[in-house]
Coordinates of C-alpha atoms (C1' of nucleotides) in Angstrom, one line a residue:
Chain X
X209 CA 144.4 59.7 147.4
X210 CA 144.6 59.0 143.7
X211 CA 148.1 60.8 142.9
X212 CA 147.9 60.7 139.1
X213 CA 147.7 63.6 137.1
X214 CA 145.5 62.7 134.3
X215 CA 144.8 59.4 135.8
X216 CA 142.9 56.4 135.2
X217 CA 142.7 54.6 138.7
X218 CA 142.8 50.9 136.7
X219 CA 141.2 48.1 138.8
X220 CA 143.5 45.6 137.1
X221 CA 146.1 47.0 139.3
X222 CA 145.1 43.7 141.5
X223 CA 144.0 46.3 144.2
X224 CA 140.8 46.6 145.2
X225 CA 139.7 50.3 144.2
X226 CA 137.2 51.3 147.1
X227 CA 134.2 52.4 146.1
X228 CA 134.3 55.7 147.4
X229 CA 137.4 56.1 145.0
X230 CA 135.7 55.0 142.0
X231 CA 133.1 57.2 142.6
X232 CA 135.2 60.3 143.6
X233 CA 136.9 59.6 139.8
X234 CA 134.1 59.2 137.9
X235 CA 131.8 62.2 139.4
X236 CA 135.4 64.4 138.7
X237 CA 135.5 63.2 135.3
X238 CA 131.6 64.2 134.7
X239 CA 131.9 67.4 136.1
X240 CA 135.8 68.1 134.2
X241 CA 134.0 67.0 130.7
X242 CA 131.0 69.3 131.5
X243 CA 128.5 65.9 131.7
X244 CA 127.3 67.9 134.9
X245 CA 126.3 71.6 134.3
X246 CA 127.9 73.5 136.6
X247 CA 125.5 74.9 139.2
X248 CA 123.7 71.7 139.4
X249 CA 122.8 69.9 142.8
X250 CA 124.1 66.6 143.3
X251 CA 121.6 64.7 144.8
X252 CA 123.1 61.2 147.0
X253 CA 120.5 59.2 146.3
X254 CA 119.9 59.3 142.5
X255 CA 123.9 59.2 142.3
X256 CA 124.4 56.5 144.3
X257 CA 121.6 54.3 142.2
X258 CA 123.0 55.6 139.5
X259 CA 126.7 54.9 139.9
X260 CA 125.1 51.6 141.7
X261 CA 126.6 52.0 144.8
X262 CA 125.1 53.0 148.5
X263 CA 125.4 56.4 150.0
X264 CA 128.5 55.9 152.1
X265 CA 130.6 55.9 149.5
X266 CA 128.9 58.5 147.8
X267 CA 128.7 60.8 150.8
X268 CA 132.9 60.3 151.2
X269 CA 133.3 61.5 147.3
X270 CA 131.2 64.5 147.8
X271 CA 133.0 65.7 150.8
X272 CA 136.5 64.9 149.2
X273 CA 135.6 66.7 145.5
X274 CA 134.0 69.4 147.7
X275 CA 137.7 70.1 149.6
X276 CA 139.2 69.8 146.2
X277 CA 136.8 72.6 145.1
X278 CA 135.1 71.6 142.5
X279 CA 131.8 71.2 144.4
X280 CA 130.3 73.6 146.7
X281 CA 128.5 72.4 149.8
X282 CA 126.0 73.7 152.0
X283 CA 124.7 72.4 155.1
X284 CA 121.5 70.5 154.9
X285 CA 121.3 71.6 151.3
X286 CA 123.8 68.9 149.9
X287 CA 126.7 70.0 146.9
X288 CA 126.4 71.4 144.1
X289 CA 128.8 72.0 140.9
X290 CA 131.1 75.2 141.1
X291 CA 130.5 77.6 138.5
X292 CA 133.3 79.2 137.2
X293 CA 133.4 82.5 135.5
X294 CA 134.9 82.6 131.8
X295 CA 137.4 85.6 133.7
X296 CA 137.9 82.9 136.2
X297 CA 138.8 80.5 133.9
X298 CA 141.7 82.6 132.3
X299 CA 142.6 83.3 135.6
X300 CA 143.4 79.9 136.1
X301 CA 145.7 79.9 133.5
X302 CA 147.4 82.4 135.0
X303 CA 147.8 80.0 138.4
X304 CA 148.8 77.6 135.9
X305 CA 151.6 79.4 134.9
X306 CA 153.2 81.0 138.3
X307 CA 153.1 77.7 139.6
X308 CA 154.6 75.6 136.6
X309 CA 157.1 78.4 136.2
X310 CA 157.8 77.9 139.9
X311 CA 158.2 74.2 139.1
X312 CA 160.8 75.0 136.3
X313 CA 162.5 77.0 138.6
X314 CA 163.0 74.6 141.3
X315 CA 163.2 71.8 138.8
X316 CA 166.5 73.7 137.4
X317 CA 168.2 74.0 140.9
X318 CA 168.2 70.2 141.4
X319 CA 170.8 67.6 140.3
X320 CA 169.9 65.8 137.1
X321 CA 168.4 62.4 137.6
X322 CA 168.1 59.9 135.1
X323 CA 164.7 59.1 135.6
X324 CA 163.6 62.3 135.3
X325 CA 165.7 62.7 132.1
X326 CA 163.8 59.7 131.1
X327 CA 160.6 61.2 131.2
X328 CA 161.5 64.4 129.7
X329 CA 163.2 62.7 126.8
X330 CA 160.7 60.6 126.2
X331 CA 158.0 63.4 126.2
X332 CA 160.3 65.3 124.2
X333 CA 160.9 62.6 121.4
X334 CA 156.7 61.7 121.0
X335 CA 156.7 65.1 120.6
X336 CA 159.4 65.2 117.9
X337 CA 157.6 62.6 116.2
X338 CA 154.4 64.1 115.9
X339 CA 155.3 67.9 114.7
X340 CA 158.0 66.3 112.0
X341 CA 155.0 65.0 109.9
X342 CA 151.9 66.7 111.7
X343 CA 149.0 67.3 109.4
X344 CA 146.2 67.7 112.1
X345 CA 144.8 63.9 112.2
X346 CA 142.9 62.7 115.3
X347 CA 145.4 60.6 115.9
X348 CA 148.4 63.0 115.7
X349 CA 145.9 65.3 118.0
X350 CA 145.8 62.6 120.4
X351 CA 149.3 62.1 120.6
X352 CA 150.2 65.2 120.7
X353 CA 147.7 65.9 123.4
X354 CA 149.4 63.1 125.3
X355 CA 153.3 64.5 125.1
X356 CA 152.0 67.5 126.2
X357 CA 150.7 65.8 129.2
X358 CA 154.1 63.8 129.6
X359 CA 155.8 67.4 129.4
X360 CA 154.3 69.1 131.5
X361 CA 154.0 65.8 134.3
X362 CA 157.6 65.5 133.7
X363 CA 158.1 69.3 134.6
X364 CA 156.4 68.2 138.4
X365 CA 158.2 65.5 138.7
X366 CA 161.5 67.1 138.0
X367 CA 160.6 69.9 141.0
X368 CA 160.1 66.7 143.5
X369 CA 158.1 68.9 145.4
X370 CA 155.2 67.3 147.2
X371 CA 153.6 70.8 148.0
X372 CA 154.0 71.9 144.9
X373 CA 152.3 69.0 143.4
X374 CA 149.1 69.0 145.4
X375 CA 148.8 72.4 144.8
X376 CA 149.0 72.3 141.0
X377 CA 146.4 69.2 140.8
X378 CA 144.3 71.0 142.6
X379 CA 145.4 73.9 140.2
X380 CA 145.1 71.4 136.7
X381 CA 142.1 69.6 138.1
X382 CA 139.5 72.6 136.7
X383 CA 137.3 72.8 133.6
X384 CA 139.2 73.8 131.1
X385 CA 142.3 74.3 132.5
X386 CA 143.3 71.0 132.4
X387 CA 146.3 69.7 130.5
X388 CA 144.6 67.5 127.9
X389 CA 142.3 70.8 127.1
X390 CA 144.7 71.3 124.1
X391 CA 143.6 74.7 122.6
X392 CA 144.7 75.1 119.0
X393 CA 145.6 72.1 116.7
X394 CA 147.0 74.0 113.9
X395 CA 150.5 73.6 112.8
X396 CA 152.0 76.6 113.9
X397 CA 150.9 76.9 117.1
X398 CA 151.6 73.1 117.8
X399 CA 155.5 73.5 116.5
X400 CA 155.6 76.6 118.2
X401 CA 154.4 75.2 121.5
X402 CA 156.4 72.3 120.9
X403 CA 159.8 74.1 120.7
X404 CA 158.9 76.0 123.6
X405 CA 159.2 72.2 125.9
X406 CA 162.4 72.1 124.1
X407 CA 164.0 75.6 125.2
X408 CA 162.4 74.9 128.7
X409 CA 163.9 71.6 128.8
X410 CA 167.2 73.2 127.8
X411 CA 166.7 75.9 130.2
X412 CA 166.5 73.2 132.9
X413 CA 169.5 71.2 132.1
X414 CA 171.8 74.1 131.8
X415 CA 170.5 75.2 135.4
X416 CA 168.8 78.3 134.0
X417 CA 166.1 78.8 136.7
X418 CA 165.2 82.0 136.0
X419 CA 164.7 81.3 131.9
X420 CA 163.1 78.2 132.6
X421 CA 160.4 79.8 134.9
X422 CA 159.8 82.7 132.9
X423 CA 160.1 80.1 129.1
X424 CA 157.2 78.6 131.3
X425 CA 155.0 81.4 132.1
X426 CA 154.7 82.9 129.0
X427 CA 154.4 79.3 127.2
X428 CA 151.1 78.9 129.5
X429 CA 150.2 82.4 129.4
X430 CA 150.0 81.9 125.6
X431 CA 147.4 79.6 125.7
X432 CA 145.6 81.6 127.9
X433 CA 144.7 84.1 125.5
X434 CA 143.8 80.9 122.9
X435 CA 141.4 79.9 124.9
X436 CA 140.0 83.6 125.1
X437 CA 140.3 83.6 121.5
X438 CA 138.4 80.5 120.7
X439 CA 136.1 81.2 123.4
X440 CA 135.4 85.0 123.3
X441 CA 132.6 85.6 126.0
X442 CA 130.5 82.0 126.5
Chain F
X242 CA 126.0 61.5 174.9
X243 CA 124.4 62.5 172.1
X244 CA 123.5 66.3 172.2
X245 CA 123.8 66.7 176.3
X246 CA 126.8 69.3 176.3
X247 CA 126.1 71.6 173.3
X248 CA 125.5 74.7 175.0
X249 CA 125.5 77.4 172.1
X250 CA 123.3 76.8 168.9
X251 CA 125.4 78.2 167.1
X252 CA 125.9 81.9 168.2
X253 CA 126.6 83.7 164.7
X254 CA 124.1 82.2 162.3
X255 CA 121.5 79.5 164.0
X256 CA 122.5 77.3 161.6
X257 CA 123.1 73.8 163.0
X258 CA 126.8 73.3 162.2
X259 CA 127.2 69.3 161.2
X260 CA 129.1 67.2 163.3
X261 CA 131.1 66.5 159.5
X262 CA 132.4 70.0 159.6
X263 CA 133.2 70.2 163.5
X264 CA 135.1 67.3 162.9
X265 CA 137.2 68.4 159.9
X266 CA 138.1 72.2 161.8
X267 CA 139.3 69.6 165.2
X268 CA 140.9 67.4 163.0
X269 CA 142.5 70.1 160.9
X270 CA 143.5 72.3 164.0
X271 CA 145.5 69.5 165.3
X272 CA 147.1 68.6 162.5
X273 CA 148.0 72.3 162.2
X274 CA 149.2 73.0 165.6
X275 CA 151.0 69.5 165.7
X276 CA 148.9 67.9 168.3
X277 CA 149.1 64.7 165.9
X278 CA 152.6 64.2 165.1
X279 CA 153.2 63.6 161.4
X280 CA 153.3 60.3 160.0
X281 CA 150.9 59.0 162.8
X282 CA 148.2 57.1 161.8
X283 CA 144.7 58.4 162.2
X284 CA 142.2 55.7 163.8
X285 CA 138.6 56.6 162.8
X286 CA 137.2 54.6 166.1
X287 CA 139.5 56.4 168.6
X288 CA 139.3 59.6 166.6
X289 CA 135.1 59.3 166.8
X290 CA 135.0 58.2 170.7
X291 CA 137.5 60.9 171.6
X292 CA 135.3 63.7 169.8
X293 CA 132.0 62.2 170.7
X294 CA 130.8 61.0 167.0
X295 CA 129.9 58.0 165.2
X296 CA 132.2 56.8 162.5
X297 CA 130.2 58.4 159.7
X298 CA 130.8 61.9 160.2
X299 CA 134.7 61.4 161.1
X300 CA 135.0 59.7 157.7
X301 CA 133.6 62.3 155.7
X302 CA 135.9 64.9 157.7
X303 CA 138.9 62.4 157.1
X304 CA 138.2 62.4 153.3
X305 CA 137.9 65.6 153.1
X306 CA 141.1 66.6 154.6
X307 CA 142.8 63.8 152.7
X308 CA 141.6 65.8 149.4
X309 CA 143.0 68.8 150.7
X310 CA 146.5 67.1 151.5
X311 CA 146.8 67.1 155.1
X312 CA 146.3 63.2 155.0
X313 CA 147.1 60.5 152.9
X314 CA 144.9 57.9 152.1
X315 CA 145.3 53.8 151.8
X316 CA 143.2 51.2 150.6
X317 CA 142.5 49.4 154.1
X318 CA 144.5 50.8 156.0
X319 CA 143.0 54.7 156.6
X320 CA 144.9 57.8 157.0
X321 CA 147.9 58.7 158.1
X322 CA 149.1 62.5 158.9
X323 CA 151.2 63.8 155.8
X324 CA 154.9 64.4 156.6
X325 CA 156.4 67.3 155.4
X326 CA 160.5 67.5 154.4
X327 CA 161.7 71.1 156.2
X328 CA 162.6 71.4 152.4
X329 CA 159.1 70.9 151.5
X330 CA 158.3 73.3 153.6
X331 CA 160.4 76.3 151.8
X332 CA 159.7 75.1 148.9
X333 CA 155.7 75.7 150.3
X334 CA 156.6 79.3 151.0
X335 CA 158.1 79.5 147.3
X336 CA 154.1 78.8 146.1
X337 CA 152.9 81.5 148.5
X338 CA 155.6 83.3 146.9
X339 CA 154.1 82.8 143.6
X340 CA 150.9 82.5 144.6
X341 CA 150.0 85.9 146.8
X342 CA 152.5 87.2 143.9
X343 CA 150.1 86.9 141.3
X344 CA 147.0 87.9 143.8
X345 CA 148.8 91.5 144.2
X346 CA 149.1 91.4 139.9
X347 CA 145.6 90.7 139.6
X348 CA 144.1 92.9 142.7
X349 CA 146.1 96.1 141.2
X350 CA 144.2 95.3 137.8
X351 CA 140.9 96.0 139.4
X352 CA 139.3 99.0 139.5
X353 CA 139.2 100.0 142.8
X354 CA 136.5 98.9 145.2
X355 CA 135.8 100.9 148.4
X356 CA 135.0 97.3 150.7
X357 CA 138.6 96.1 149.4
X358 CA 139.8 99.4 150.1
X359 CA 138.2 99.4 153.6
X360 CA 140.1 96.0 154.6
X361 CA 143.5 96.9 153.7
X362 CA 143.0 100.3 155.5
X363 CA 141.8 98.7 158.4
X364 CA 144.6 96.3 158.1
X365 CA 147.3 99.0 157.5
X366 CA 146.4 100.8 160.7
X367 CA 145.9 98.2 162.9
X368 CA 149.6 97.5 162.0
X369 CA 150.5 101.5 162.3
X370 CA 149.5 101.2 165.5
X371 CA 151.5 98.2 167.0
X372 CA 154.5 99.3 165.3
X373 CA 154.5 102.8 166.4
X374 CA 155.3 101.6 170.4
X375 CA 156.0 98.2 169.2
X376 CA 158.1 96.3 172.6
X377 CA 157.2 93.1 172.0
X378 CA 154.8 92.2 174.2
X379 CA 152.6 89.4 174.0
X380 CA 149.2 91.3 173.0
X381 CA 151.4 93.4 170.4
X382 CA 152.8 89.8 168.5
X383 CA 149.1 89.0 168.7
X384 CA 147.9 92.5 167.3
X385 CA 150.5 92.0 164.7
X386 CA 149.6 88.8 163.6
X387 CA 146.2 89.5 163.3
X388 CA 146.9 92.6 161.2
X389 CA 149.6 90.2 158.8
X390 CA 146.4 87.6 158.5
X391 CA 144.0 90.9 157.9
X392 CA 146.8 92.0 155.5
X393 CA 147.3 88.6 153.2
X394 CA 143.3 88.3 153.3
X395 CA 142.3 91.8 152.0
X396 CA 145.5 90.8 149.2
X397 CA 143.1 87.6 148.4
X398 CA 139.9 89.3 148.5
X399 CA 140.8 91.9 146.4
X400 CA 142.4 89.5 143.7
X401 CA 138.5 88.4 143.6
X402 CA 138.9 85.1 142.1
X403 CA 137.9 82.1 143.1
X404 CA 140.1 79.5 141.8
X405 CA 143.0 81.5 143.3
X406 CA 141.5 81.4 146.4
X407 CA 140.9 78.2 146.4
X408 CA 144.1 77.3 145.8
X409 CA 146.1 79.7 148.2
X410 CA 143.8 78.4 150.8
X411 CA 145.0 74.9 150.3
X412 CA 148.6 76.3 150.5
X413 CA 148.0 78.3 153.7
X414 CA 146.8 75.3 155.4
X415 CA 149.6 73.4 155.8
X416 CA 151.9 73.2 159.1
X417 CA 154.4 75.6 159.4
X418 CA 153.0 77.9 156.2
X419 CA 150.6 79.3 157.7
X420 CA 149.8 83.1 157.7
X421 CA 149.8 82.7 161.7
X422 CA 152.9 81.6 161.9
X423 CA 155.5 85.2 162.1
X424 CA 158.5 84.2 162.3
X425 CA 160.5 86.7 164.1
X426 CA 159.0 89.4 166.4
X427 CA 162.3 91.0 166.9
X428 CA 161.1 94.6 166.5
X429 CA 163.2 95.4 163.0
X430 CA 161.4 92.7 160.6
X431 CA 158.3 93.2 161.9
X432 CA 159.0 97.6 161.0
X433 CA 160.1 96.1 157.7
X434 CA 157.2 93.7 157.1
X435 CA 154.9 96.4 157.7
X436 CA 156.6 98.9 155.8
X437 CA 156.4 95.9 152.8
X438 CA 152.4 95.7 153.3
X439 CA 152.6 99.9 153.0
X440 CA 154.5 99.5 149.8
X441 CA 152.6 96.6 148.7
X442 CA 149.1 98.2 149.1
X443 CA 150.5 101.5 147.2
X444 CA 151.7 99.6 143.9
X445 CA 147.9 98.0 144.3
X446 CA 146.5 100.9 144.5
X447 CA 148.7 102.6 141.8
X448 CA 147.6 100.2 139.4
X449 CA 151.3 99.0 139.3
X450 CA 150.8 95.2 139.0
X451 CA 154.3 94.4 138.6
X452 CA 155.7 96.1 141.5
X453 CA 153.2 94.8 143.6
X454 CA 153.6 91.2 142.3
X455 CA 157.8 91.6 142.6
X456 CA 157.1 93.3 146.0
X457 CA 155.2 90.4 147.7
X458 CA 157.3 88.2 146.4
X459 CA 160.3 89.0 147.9
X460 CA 158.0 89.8 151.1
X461 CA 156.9 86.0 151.4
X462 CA 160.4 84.6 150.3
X463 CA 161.8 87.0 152.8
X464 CA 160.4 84.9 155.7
X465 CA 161.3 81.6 153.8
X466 CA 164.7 82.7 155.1
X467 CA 163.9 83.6 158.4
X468 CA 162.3 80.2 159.0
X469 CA 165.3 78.5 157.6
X470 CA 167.5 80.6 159.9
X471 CA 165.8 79.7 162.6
X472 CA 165.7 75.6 161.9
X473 CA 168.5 74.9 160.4
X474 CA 168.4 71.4 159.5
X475 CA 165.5 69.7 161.9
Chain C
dC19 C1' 166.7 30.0 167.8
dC20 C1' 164.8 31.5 163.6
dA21 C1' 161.5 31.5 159.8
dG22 C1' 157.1 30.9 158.3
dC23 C1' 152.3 29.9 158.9
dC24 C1' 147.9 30.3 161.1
dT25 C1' 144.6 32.5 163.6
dA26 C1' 142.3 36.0 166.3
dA27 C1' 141.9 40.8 167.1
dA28 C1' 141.8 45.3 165.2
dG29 C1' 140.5 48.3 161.6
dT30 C1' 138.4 49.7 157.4
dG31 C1' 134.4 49.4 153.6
dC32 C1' 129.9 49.9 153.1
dG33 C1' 124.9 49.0 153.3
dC34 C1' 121.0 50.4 155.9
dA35 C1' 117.6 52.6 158.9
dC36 C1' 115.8 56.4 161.2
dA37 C1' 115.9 61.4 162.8
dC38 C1' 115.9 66.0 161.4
dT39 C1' 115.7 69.8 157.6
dT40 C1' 114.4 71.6 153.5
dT41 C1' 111.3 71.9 149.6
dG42 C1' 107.2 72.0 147.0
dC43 C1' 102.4 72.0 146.5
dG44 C1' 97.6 72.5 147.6
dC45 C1' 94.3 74.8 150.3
dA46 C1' 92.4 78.4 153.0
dT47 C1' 92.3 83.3 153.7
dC48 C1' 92.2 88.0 152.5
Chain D
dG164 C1' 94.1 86.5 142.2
dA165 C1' 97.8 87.0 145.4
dT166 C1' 99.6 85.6 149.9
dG167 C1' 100.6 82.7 153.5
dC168 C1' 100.2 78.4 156.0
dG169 C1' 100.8 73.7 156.8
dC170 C1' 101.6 69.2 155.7
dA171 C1' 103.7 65.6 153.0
dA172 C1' 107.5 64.2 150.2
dA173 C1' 112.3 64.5 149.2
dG174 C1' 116.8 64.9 150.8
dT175 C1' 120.6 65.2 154.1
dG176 C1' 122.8 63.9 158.9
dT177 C1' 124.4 60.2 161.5
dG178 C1' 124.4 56.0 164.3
dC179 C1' 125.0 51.1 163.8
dG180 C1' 126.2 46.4 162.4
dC181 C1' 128.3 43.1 159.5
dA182 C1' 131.7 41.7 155.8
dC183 C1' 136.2 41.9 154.3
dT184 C1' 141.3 43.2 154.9
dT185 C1' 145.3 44.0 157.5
dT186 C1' 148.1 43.3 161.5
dA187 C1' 150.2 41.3 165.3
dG188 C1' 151.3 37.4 168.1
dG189 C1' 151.9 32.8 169.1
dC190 C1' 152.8 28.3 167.6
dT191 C1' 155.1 24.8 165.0
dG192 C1' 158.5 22.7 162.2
dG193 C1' 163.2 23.1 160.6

DNA sequence: CCAGCCTAAAGTGCGCACACTTTGCGCATC
DNA sequence: GATGCGCAAAGTGTGCGCACTTTAGGCTGG
């Protein structure tokens, strides 16, 4: 299974990506970027001409995204796209943060290792980079969009759980609750969110479990109601 | 052999079940119960003579259950059954911990809706009833397992949201996390467990979301402990 | 006797064909 | 004009075969 987070399955890799894979990334990415209203069927045939493949590779993507949940399935009737209600959504945010903040907790209670450091510091430093001069340029967006991704990764990696991380894929792997679904790009709330990875971070070296977890709850929580803001009924 | 020994059609609904799905709930139940020992591999020809299939419906059940995490996947070279560390399995009642947590939050902000209401009575007095004369006999650890399932499902059900369920469901189905799995049957956790549901089920009901979230929290960690106790290092 | 190569067997990747189910539309009936 | 009815087209379910990759021996040269 493809074990990135935000991942782009490259084919340079020098591994030959099965076809089944390809197709299982691509159809998520449609679906996660909206290209596929939700509630729409998802017909083999036209997909599989389409993404110019057969339908046995096609039919192994359907039935994977379908156990990850982001396609319903009905026998003899084919898959169709989950709909998700706005309430759902925010609720999702809310999964978001019980289980990060349970991943700052455990993440606290293990025994520093340097490549874990690694990651955090270098999340921590592209982010430092980015607030000290941020002025709201595509580019800054990007890169903050990407630290924020490093952060939070490194966060999952830190909690070495393998439970955990399924799990929260599964849990990230939504629209619009995915971790590159930066809400607000102003300055304030980008410093602000900013020197909340630092106090987690803190939290975590010092072995403060029960600060990190709850630094991590509210910090998702938060963006939970700025996506209710920006978004107030759909 | 095609269809010669398929005696019921389907007894509930008439609906043809497909071979895709009867595959997947084998597959999966052996993989629960430990019929395939972690870390085996998974051979999609053996798998398909031993249940009677071709090859195509085993590999849609096999990518499926990759995508929920009970296999992993290789280029060429198929699936194997996922080992779990015994620390990956605390660490998996940790996100029930979490997870069921933040189901008994959200439940308690409903309103209150009599179906909900029906299941956790239901559930509460099967469970009166098998601890009031509660010996320990076989049928009673089966009466009070099914009440602990009824329980933790009415809990999910009246969280009423789909992502959550969706992604308690994934963390329910893993070996040795499951909500079958009672720990101790000795007759003063399983009174304590039940008075916890009692408890749990009046904060719900009281509207008191943070009791109920603290309550089940310590309810699932609870038996974290007891399964630790009772395999100590494996 | 060991290391490395080479080859055959085993196993996966996937296209394809045909059976069965669902869906949609036109026609007959009331 | 509304309501079924039935048939054909579209779509899913699954068996099957062949190409390609991995694996496991056995053989050969050092």
């Amino acid at each position: 299974m493809n074990k990135s987070f935000e991942g782009y399955e490259s084919s340079s890799s020098g591994k030959a990506v099965p076809r089944s894979l390809q197709v299982a990334d691509q159809l998520r990415e449609s679906i996660l970027s909206g290209g596929i209203p939700p509630g729409e069927r998802v017909n083999e045939v036209q997909l599989s001409q389409r993404l110019g493949v057969s339908r046995t590779p096609t039919r192994a993507a359907l039935h994977a995204l379908a156990a990850e949940g982001l396609l319903d399935y009905e026998t003899n009737r084919g898959f169709t796209v989950r709909e998700y209600s706005p309430q759902s959504v925010a609720e999702g945010y809310e999964i978001r943060a019980v289980l990060e903040g349970l991943a700052c907790r455990l993440a606290a209670a293990r025994p520093p290792d340097p490549k874990v450091t690694a990651l955090f510091e270098d999340a921590l430093a592209l982010g430092d980079d980015v607030v000290a001069g941020f002025e709201g340029t595509t580019a800054q967006m990007e890169a903050y969009r990407q630290s924020n991704v490093l952060f939070h990764t490194a966060v999952i990696t830190a909690a070495d759980n393998q439970m955990l991380e399924d799990t929260l894929r599964l849990a990230l792997a939504r629209p619009a609750t995915s971790l590159r679904n930066i809400v607000s790009f102003s300055q304030n709330p980008v410093r602000r969110r900013h020197d909340d990875h630092h106090r987690i971070y803190d939290a975590i070296r010092a072995g403060d479990g029960w600060r990190a977890e709850l630094l991590m709850r509210e910090h998702v929580t938060s963006v939970k109601y700025n996506e209710l803001e920006r978004r107030p009924a759909r």
